[in-house]
């Protein structure tokens, strides 16, 4: 079985749900507590053993490349003032040279198209897809849990979780078959999936929540994939085709998800990470309590 070494992060979305915040700052660079959403997600990928991250970008997102590069002027400023802790924090966020690639999705044609744009960098090996909007706080990291499931059952694995009541039609929804041994009922063979099913037709309430392990065969399918729900080339539609010839398993991971493509999700994530911060957590708790008291 081939190891999962590379991850695709589609970051090109326009971020309409977080406007005006995401107008000039790419939405995945918006802060959750003290760092951009993307910093958490890239850290998750690295902690899961990913060696190479491919960002699929849109126009005007150069700040993402800059975030994952040295900032020489800032570094010499910090150095001159002896702020070594901050310098180390900045350096810890950086990929090693050559560990990150940036490709352009030239038109917003959908998630399937975004993933397809990474095909040359991925090549002929299984890979991960991380939807950066979906911040997953878990130990071990959500992607590590997905990779462990992949290493147990092979094929393709997607992370799923229950959709909020009445909202399943907004997502990719899966149908489950028998459980795989050894995962306490949290890893099941998938028997179907559908992108944004009309309300009332959902095969379950479990939605595809943003971590995937896929075989490279998906790219040939994506090359010919036509637009589906919302007029977009959907990754779910291509996966459904791949499922006719390869196995798919759905993993209900152990952790908390924050949809940071949404204002309230961003708020929840910021509060949650602030409360957990080793240095400022206590003060954050007092600040939130005071606000709630009015
Ligand atoms: C995308 C996927 C969908 C998934 C969702 C999770 O949809 O197409 O299958 O459930 O992300 O957020 P989008 O949010 O781009 O409409």
Tab-separated table of N, CA and C in Angstrom, residues 208-279:
chain	number	residue	atom	x	y	z
A	208	UNK	N	-20.044	14.860	4.223
A	208	UNK	CA	-18.604	14.830	3.950
A	208	UNK	C	-18.043	16.136	4.491
A	209	UNK	N	-17.171	16.031	5.506
A	209	UNK	CA	-16.879	17.261	6.241
A	209	UNK	C	-15.489	17.838	5.998
A	210	UNK	N	-14.727	17.303	5.041
A	210	UNK	CA	-13.543	18.089	4.678
A	210	UNK	C	-12.183	17.428	4.765
A	211	UNK	N	-12.117	16.120	4.994
A	211	UNK	CA	-10.822	15.420	4.911
A	211	UNK	C	-11.071	14.183	4.055
A	212	UNK	N	-10.230	13.999	3.044
A	212	UNK	CA	-10.404	12.889	2.106
A	212	UNK	C	-9.036	12.222	1.886
A	213	UNK	N	-9.039	10.912	1.711
A	213	UNK	CA	-7.868	10.204	1.177
A	213	UNK	C	-8.351	9.578	-0.130
A	214	UNK	N	-7.718	9.984	-1.220
A	214	UNK	CA	-8.200	9.549	-2.534
A	214	UNK	C	-7.097	8.880	-3.337
A	215	UNK	N	-7.512	7.927	-4.151
A	215	UNK	CA	-6.587	7.304	-5.089
A	215	UNK	C	-6.464	8.206	-6.325
A	216	UNK	N	-5.290	8.188	-6.975
A	216	UNK	CA	-5.058	9.112	-8.098
A	216	UNK	C	-5.968	8.848	-9.302
A	217	UNK	N	-6.643	7.699	-9.307
A	217	UNK	CA	-7.587	7.391	-10.402
A	217	UNK	C	-8.709	8.432	-10.492
A	218	UNK	N	-8.890	9.189	-9.417
A	218	UNK	CA	-9.934	10.229	-9.417
A	218	UNK	C	-9.660	11.267	-10.513
A	219	UNK	N	-8.384	11.474	-10.853
A	219	UNK	CA	-8.060	12.547	-11.804
A	219	UNK	C	-8.606	12.270	-13.204
A	220	UNK	N	-8.511	11.000	-13.642
A	220	UNK	CA	-9.032	10.669	-14.983
A	220	UNK	C	-10.538	10.901	-15.014
A	221	UNK	N	-11.202	10.577	-13.910
A	221	UNK	CA	-12.656	10.793	-13.852
A	221	UNK	C	-12.957	12.282	-13.853
A	222	UNK	N	-12.184	13.034	-13.072
A	222	UNK	CA	-12.407	14.490	-13.015
A	222	UNK	C	-12.176	15.152	-14.375
A	223	UNK	N	-11.253	14.601	-15.159
A	223	UNK	CA	-10.963	15.185	-16.489
A	223	UNK	C	-12.214	15.241	-17.346
A	224	UNK	N	-13.118	14.257	-17.129
A	224	UNK	CA	-14.299	14.171	-17.980
A	224	UNK	C	-15.570	14.541	-17.212
A	225	UNK	N	-15.406	14.980	-15.963
A	225	UNK	CA	-16.575	15.217	-15.110
A	225	UNK	C	-17.355	16.458	-15.557
A	226	UNK	N	-18.649	16.294	-15.723
A	226	UNK	CA	-19.474	17.447	-16.101
A	226	UNK	C	-20.021	18.142	-14.866
A	227	UNK	N	-20.488	19.364	-15.055
A	227	UNK	CA	-21.009	20.141	-13.930
A	227	UNK	C	-22.200	19.424	-13.309
A	228	UNK	N	-22.290	19.501	-11.989
A	228	UNK	CA	-23.400	18.881	-11.262
A	228	UNK	C	-24.131	19.940	-10.452
A	229	UNK	N	-24.357	19.628	-9.154
A	229	UNK	CA	-25.106	20.560	-8.284
A	229	UNK	C	-24.510	21.959	-8.357
A	230	UNK	N	-25.375	22.964	-8.459
A	230	UNK	CA	-24.936	24.355	-8.481
A	230	UNK	C	-24.173	24.723	-9.743
A	231	UNK	N	-24.220	23.867	-10.770
A	231	UNK	CA	-23.491	24.157	-12.006
A	231	UNK	C	-21.984	24.001	-11.861
A	232	UNK	N	-21.525	23.336	-10.771
A	232	UNK	CA	-20.095	23.197	-10.527
A	232	UNK	C	-19.628	21.756	-10.745
A	233	UNK	N	-18.349	21.613	-11.083
A	233	UNK	CA	-17.761	20.272	-11.217
A	233	UNK	C	-17.513	19.760	-9.799
A	234	UNK	N	-18.283	18.764	-9.414
A	234	UNK	CA	-18.320	18.327	-8.014
A	234	UNK	C	-17.383	17.140	-7.778
A	235	UNK	N	-16.590	17.250	-6.715
A	235	UNK	CA	-15.725	16.132	-6.324
A	235	UNK	C	-16.576	14.921	-5.946
A	236	UNK	N	-17.714	15.170	-5.286
A	236	UNK	CA	-18.581	14.055	-4.858
A	236	UNK	C	-19.044	13.228	-6.058
A	237	UNK	N	-19.401	13.898	-7.164
A	237	UNK	CA	-19.869	13.160	-8.350
A	237	UNK	C	-18.752	12.253	-8.891
A	238	UNK	N	-17.530	12.780	-8.922
A	238	UNK	CA	-16.402	11.974	-9.416
A	238	UNK	C	-16.127	10.810	-8.459
A	239	UNK	N	-16.233	11.069	-7.154
A	239	UNK	CA	-16.013	9.985	-6.179
A	239	UNK	C	-17.076	8.905	-6.343
A	240	UNK	N	-18.312	9.330	-6.596
A	240	UNK	CA	-19.392	8.340	-6.771
A	240	UNK	C	-19.069	7.426	-7.952
A	241	UNK	N	-18.469	7.992	-9.003
A	241	UNK	CA	-18.082	7.141	-10.148
A	241	UNK	C	-16.944	6.204	-9.760
A	242	UNK	N	-15.956	6.744	-9.039
A	242	UNK	CA	-14.816	5.914	-8.636
A	242	UNK	C	-15.287	4.770	-7.721
A	243	UNK	N	-16.354	5.030	-6.967
A	243	UNK	CA	-16.863	4.028	-6.030
A	243	UNK	C	-17.428	2.802	-6.741
A	244	UNK	N	-17.715	2.918	-8.042
A	244	UNK	CA	-18.201	1.738	-8.754
A	244	UNK	C	-17.065	0.739	-9.003
A	245	UNK	N	-15.795	1.210	-8.871
A	245	UNK	CA	-14.669	0.291	-9.121
A	245	UNK	C	-13.686	0.188	-7.956
A	246	UNK	N	-13.813	1.080	-6.968
A	246	UNK	CA	-12.902	1.027	-5.816
A	246	UNK	C	-13.707	1.219	-4.536
A	247	UNK	N	-13.129	0.736	-3.416
A	247	UNK	CA	-13.853	0.888	-2.151
A	247	UNK	C	-13.738	2.300	-1.599
A	248	UNK	N	-14.799	2.727	-0.925
A	248	UNK	CA	-14.809	3.981	-0.166
A	248	UNK	C	-15.276	3.662	1.245
A	249	UNK	N	-14.585	4.222	2.228
A	249	UNK	CA	-15.029	4.119	3.610
A	249	UNK	C	-15.269	5.514	4.175
A	250	UNK	N	-16.226	5.615	5.070
A	250	UNK	CA	-16.532	6.881	5.740
A	250	UNK	C	-16.094	6.764	7.191
A	251	UNK	N	-15.289	7.727	7.637
A	251	UNK	CA	-14.795	7.736	9.016
A	251	UNK	C	-15.474	8.852	9.801
A	252	UNK	N	-16.071	8.494	10.929
A	252	UNK	CA	-16.572	9.523	11.848
A	252	UNK	C	-15.440	9.784	12.835
A	253	UNK	N	-14.710	10.870	12.593
A	253	UNK	CA	-13.496	11.095	13.388
A	253	UNK	C	-13.866	11.584	14.791
A	254	UNK	N	-12.850	11.567	15.657
A	254	UNK	CA	-13.053	11.958	17.048
A	254	UNK	C	-12.462	13.352	17.235
A	255	UNK	N	-13.294	14.376	17.352
A	255	UNK	CA	-12.793	15.744	17.510
A	255	UNK	C	-13.913	16.745	17.281
A	256	UNK	N	-13.550	18.023	17.210
A	256	UNK	CA	-14.546	19.090	17.020
A	256	UNK	C	-14.267	19.833	15.726
A	257	UNK	N	-15.343	20.064	14.944
A	257	UNK	CA	-15.207	20.772	13.669
A	257	UNK	C	-15.797	22.170	13.781
A	258	UNK	N	-15.092	23.135	13.205
A	258	UNK	CA	-15.600	24.513	13.127
A	258	UNK	C	-15.624	24.908	11.660
A	259	UNK	N	-16.787	25.266	11.147
A	259	UNK	CA	-16.888	25.708	9.753
A	259	UNK	C	-16.512	27.178	9.688
A	260	UNK	N	-15.244	27.430	9.356
A	260	UNK	CA	-14.741	28.799	9.375
A	260	UNK	C	-15.035	29.556	8.081
A	261	UNK	N	-15.796	28.929	7.184
A	261	UNK	CA	-16.274	29.650	6.008
A	261	UNK	C	-17.519	30.457	6.350
A	262	UNK	N	-17.847	30.484	7.632
A	262	UNK	CA	-19.101	31.059	8.103
A	262	UNK	C	-18.779	31.949	9.320
A	263	UNK	N	-19.467	33.074	9.455
A	263	UNK	CA	-19.114	34.026	10.520
A	263	UNK	C	-19.219	33.414	11.913
A	264	UNK	N	-20.293	32.658	12.164
A	264	UNK	CA	-20.454	32.098	13.506
A	264	UNK	C	-19.459	30.975	13.768
A	265	UNK	N	-19.129	30.226	12.718
A	265	UNK	CA	-18.118	29.179	12.865
A	265	UNK	C	-16.761	29.787	13.220
A	266	UNK	N	-16.433	30.899	12.557
A	266	UNK	CA	-15.179	31.598	12.847
A	266	UNK	C	-15.169	32.074	14.304
A	267	UNK	N	-16.304	32.594	14.740
A	267	UNK	CA	-16.400	33.073	16.124
A	267	UNK	C	-16.210	31.907	17.106
A	268	UNK	N	-16.916	30.798	16.854
A	268	UNK	CA	-16.802	29.637	17.759
A	268	UNK	C	-15.370	29.137	17.815
A	269	UNK	N	-14.725	29.083	16.646
A	269	UNK	CA	-13.348	28.585	16.608
A	269	UNK	C	-12.424	29.525	17.374
A	270	UNK	N	-12.611	30.814	17.166
A	270	UNK	CA	-11.749	31.783	17.849
A	270	UNK	C	-11.882	31.663	19.365
A	271	UNK	N	-13.124	31.554	19.832
A	271	UNK	CA	-13.334	31.435	21.280
A	271	UNK	C	-12.737	30.118	21.777
A	272	UNK	N	-12.998	29.032	21.042
A	272	UNK	CA	-12.505	27.720	21.494
A	272	UNK	C	-10.974	27.703	21.584
A	273	UNK	N	-10.313	28.241	20.554
A	273	UNK	CA	-8.843	28.211	20.578
A	273	UNK	C	-8.282	29.206	21.592
A	274	UNK	N	-8.967	30.324	21.795
A	274	UNK	CA	-8.510	31.282	22.819
A	274	UNK	C	-8.589	30.641	24.201
A	275	UNK	N	-9.700	29.938	24.466
A	275	UNK	CA	-9.880	29.321	25.791
A	275	UNK	C	-8.822	28.254	26.058
A	276	UNK	N	-8.334	27.617	25.001
A	276	UNK	CA	-7.333	26.544	25.156
A	276	UNK	C	-5.908	27.065	25.195
A	277	UNK	N	-5.711	28.358	24.925
A	277	UNK	CA	-4.347	28.869	24.796
A	277	UNK	C	-3.626	28.805	26.147
A	278	UNK	N	-2.426	28.201	26.157
A	278	UNK	CA	-1.738	28.026	27.431
A	278	UNK	C	-1.431	29.364	28.122
A	279	UNK	N	-1.153	30.398	27.339
A	279	UNK	CA	-0.765	31.668	27.944
A	279	UNK	C	-1.976	32.538	28.273
